[in-house]
Short mmCIF file of C-alpha atoms and ligand atoms in Angstrom, two decimals:
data_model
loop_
_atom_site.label_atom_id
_atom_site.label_comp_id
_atom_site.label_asym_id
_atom_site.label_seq_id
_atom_site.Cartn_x
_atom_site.Cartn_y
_atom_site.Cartn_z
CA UNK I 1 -16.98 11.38 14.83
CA UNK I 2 -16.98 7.95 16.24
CA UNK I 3 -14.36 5.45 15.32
CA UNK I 4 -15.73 3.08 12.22
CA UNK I 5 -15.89 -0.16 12.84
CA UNK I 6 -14.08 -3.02 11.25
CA UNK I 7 -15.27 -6.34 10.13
CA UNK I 8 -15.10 -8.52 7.34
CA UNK I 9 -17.13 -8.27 3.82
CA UNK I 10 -18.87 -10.90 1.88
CA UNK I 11 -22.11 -9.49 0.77
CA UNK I 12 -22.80 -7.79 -3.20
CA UNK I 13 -23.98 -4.93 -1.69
CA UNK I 14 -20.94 -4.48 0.32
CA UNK I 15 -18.87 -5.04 -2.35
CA UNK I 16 -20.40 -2.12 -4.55
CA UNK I 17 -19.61 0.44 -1.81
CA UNK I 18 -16.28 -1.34 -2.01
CA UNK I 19 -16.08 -0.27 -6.17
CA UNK I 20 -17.63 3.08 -5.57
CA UNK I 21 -15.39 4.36 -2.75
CA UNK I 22 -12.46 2.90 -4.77
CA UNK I 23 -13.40 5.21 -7.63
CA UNK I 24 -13.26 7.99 -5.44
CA UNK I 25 -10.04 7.55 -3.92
CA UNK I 26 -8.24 6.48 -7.31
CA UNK I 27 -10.56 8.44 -9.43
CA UNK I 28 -9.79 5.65 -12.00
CA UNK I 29 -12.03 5.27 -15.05
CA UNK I 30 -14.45 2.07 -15.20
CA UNK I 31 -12.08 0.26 -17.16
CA UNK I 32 -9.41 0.27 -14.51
CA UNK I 33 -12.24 0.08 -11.28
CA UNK I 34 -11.90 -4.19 -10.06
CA UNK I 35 -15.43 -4.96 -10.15
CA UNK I 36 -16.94 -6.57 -7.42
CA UNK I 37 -17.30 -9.55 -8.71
CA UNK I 38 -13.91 -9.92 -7.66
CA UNK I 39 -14.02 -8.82 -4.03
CA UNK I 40 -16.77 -11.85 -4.02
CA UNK I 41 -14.04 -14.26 -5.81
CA UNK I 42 -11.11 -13.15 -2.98
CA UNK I 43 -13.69 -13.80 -0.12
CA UNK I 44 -14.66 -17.06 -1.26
CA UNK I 45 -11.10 -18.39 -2.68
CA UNK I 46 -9.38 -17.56 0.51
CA UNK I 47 -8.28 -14.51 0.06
CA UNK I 48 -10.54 -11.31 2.38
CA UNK I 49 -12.47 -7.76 1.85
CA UNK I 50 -12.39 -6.04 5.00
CA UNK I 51 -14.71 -2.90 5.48
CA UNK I 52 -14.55 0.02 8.15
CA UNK I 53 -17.90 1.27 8.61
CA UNK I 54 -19.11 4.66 10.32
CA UNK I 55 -22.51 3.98 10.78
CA UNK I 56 -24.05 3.22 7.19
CA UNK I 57 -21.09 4.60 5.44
CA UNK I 58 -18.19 2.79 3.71
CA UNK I 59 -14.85 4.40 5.52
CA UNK I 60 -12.44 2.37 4.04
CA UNK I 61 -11.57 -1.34 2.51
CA UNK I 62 -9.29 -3.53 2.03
CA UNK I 63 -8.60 -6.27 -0.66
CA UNK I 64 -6.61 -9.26 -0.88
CA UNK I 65 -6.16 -12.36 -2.73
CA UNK I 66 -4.39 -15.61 -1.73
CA UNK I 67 -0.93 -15.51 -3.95
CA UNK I 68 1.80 -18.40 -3.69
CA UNK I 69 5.62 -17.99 -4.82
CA UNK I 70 8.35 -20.43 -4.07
CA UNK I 71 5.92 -22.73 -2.71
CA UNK I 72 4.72 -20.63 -0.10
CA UNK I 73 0.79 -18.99 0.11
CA UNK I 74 0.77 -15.31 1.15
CA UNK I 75 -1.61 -12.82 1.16
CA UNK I 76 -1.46 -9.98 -2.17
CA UNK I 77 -3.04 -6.86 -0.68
CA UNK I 78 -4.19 -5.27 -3.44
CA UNK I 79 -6.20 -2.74 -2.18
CA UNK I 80 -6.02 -0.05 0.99
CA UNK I 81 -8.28 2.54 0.94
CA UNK I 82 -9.89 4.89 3.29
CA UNK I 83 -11.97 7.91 2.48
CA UNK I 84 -10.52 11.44 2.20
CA UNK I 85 -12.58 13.01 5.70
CA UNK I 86 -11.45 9.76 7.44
CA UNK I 87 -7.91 10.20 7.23
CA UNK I 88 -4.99 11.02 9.47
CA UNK I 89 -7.01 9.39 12.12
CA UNK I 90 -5.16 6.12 12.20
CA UNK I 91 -8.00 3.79 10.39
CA UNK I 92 -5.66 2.69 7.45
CA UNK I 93 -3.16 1.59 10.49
CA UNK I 94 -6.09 -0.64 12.00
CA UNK I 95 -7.17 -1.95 8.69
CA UNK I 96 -3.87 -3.41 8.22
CA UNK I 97 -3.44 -4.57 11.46
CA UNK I 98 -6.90 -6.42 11.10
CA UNK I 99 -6.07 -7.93 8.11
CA UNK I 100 -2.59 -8.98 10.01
CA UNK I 101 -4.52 -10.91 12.76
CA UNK I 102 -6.39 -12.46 10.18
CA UNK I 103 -3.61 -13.71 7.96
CA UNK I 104 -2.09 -15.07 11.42
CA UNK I 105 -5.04 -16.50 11.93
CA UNK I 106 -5.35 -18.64 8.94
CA UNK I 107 -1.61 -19.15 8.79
CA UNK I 108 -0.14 -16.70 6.30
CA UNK I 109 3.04 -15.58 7.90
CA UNK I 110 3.50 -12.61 4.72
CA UNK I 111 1.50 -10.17 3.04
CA UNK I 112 2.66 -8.19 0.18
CA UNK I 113 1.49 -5.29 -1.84
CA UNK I 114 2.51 -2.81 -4.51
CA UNK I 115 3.14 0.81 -4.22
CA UNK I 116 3.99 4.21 -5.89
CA UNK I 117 7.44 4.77 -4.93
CA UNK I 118 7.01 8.21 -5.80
CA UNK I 119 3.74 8.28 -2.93
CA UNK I 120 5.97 10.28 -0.18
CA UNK I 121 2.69 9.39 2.15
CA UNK I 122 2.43 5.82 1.22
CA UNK I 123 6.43 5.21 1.40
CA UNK I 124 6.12 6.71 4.98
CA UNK I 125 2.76 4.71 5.99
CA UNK I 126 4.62 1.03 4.61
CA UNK I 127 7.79 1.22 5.55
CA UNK I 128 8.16 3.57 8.49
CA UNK I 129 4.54 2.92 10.22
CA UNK I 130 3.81 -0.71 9.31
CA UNK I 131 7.37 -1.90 9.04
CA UNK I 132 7.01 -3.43 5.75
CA UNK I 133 10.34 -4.09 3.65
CA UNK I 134 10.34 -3.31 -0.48
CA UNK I 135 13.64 -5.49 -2.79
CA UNK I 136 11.59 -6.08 -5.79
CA UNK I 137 11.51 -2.73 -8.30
CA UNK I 138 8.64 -3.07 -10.56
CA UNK I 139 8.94 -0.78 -13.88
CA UNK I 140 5.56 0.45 -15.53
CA UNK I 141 3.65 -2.78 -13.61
CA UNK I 142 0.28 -1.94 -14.84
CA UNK I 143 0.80 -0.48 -18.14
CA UNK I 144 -0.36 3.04 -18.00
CA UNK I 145 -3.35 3.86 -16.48
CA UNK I 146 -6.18 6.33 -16.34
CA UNK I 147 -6.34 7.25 -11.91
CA UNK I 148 -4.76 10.50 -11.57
CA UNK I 149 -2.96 10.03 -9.24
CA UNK I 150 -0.48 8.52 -12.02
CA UNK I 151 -0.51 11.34 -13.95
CA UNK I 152 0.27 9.90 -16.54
CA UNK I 153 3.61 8.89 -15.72
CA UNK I 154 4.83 4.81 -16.56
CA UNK I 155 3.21 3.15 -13.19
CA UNK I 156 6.50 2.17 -11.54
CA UNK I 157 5.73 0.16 -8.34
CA UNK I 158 7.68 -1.08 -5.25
CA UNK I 159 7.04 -4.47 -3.89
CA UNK I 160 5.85 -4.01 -0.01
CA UNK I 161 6.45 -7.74 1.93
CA UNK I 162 5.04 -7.54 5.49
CA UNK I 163 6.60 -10.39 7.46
CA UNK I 164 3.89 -10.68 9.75
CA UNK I 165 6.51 -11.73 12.39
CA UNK I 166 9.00 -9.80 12.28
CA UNK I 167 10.57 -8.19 15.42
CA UNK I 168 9.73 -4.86 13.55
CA UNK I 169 6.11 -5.80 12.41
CA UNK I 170 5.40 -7.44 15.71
CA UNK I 171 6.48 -4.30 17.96
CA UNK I 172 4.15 -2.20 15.31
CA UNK I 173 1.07 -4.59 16.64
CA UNK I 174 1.72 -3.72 20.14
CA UNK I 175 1.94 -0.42 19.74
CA UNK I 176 5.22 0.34 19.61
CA UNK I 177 6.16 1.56 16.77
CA UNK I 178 8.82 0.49 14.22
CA UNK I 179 12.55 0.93 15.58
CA UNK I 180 14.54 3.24 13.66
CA UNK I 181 16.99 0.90 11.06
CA UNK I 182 20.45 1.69 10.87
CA UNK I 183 20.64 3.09 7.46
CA UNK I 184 23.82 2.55 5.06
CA UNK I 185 22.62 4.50 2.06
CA UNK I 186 19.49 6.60 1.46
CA UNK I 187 17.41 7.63 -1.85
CA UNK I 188 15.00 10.98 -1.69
CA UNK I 189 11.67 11.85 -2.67
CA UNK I 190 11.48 15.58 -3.54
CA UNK I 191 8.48 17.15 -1.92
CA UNK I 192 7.96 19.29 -5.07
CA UNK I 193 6.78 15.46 -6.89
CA UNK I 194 3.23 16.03 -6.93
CA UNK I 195 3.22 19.68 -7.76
CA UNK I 196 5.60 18.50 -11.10
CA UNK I 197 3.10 15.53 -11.45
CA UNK I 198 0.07 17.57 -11.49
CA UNK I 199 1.26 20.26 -13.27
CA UNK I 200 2.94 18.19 -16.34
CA UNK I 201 6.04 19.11 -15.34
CA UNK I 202 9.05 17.11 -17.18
CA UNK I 203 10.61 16.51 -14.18
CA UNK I 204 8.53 14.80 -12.43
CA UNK I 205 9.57 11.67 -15.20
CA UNK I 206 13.15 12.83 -14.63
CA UNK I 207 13.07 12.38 -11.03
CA UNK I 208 11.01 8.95 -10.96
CA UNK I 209 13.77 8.01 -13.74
CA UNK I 210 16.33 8.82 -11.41
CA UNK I 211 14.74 6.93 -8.58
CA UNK I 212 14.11 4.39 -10.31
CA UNK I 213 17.95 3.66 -11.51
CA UNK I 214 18.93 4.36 -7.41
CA UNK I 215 16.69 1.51 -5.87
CA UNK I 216 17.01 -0.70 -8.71
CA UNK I 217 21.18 -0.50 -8.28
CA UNK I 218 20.70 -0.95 -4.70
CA UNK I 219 18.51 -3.75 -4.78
CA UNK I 220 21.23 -5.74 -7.53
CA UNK I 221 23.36 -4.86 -5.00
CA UNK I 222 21.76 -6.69 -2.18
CA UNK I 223 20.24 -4.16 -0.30
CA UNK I 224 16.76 -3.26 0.63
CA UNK I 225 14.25 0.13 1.73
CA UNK I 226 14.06 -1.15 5.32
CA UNK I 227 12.89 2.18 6.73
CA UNK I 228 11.32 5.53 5.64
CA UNK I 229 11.96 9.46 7.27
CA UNK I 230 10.67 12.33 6.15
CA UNK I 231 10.45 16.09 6.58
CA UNK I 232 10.08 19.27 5.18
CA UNK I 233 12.40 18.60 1.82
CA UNK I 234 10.40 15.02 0.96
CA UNK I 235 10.30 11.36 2.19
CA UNK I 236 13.63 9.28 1.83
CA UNK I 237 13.91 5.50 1.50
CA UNK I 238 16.63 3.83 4.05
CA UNK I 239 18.39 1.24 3.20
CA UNK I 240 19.93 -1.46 4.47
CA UNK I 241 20.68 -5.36 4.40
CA UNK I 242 18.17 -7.45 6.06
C1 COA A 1 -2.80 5.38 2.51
C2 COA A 1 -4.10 5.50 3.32
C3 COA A 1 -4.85 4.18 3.24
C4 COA A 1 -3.75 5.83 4.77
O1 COA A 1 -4.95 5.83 5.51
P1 COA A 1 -5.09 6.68 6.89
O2 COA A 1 -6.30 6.22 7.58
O3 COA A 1 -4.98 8.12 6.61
O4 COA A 1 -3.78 6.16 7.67
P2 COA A 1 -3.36 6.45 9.18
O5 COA A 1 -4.21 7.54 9.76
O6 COA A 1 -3.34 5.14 9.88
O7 COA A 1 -1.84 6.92 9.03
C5 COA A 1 -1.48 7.97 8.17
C6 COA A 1 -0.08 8.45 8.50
O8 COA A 1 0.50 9.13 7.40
C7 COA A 1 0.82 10.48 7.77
N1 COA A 1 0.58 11.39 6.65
C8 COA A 1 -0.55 12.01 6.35
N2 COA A 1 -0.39 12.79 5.25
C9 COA A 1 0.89 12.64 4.88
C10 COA A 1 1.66 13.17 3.83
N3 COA A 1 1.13 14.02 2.92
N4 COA A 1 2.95 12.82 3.72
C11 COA A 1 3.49 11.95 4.60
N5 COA A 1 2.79 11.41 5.62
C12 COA A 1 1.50 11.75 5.76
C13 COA A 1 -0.04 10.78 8.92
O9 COA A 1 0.53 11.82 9.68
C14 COA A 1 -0.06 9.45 9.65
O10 COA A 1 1.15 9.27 10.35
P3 COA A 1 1.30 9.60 11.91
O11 COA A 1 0.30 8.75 12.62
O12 COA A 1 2.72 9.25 12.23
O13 COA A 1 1.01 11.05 12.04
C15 COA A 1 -5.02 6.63 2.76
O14 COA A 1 -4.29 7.84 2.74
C16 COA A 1 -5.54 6.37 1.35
O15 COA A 1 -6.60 5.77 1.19
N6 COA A 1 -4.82 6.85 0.34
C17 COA A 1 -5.24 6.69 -1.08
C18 COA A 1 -5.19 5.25 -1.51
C19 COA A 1 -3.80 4.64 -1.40
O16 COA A 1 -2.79 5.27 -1.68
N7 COA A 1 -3.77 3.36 -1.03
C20 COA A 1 -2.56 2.56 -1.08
C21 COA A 1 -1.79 2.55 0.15
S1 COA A 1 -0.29 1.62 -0.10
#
């Protein structure tokens, strides 16, 4: 397989792959798909679509729209996606990376997005590949929703910033690799989550409960996930002042 290319989005047609690769990665209903009328309103309001193509095939996207907060503009990423036989390879890494130079590029110094905390994979791929930081605890964000990878569960979310900058974000864009943080305190992921998810099991709302309460104390308390490990037992957030 040859590695996809990246490049920037801003034609309909484009955008439709965008929506139908998004409904099979999230397998949400059409109610919950973003249309792509708005990937064409975040290319042409300053925020950016970026596409990976193999050949004529959509590999993976991103989405994000211009956001502002305290006065400053950043970048809300609110979509990452690449498709099921083109992961593992290191694409969703590039994609982000892309997006990173162009952010630079036009100034943005921070991109943020949301994520499952509960995700062992996506805890792992934010804060221990792209060096991304999470404070911000976000109960039931969306309302419930219909992708399955929810399982029905309230759609608890982390806030991901990516200080585009950062000693630790700018030794992940040479190649380095994030360096391990000193942790103070940690807060684990069981490995069993998505077999309780899937299978309706009761604790799978016990343990996101439980989560949940950890990060939120932590975070009143000044701390923040500045790292992610994982192994054979689950993933486990480490935190840390910054
Ligand atoms: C998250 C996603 C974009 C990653 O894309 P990708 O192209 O597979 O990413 P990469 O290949 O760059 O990196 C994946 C890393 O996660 C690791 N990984 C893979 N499966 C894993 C798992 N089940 N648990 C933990 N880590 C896992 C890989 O080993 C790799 O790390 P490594 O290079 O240290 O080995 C992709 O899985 C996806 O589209 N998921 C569904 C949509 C989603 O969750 N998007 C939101 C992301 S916040």
């Amino acid at each position: 397989m040859t590695s996809p290319v990246i490049r920037p989005l801003t034609e309909v047609e484009e955008f439709e792959e965008c929506v139908a690769l998004q409904g099979s990665v999230w397998g949400f209903a059409d109610r919950d798909l973003v249309p792509r009328r708005m990937f064409s309103v975040a290319h042409k309001i300053g925020g950016q679509v970026l596409g990976a193509w193999s050949g004529a095939t959509l590999a993976g996207f991103t989405l994000a729209i211009p956001g502002l907060r305290d006065g400053r503009v950043y970048w809300h990423s609110h979509m990452l996606a690449v498709a099921g036989e083109f992961r593992n390879l290191g694409l969703g890494r590039r994609l982000k990376l892309y997006q990173r130079d162009e952010a630079l590029a036009r100034g943005i110094e921070l991109i943020e997005w949301t994520f499952d905390p509960l995700e062992i994979m996506n805890g792992y791929f934010n804060l221990g590949l792209l060096g991304a930081v999470a404070r911000r605890y976000l109960p039931n964000f969306y309302g419930l929703t219909s992708s399955a990878l929810q399982a029905g569960l309230p759609t608890d979310r982390l806030s991901a910033e990516w200080w585009l900058r950062s000693p630790t974000v700018e030794a992940v864009a040479t190649g380095a690799g994030a360096p391990a943080p000193v942790a103070k305190a940690t807060v684990m992921v069981p490995a069993e989550i998505h077999a309780w998810k899937n299978a309706g099991d009761a604790r799978a709302l016990s343990t996101q409960s439980a989560i949940r309460r950890e990060l939120t104390d932590a975070f009143a308390g000044g701390m923040a996930a500045i790292g992610y490990r994982r192994d054979d037992h689950g993933g486990y957030f480490l935190l840390g002042n910054l």
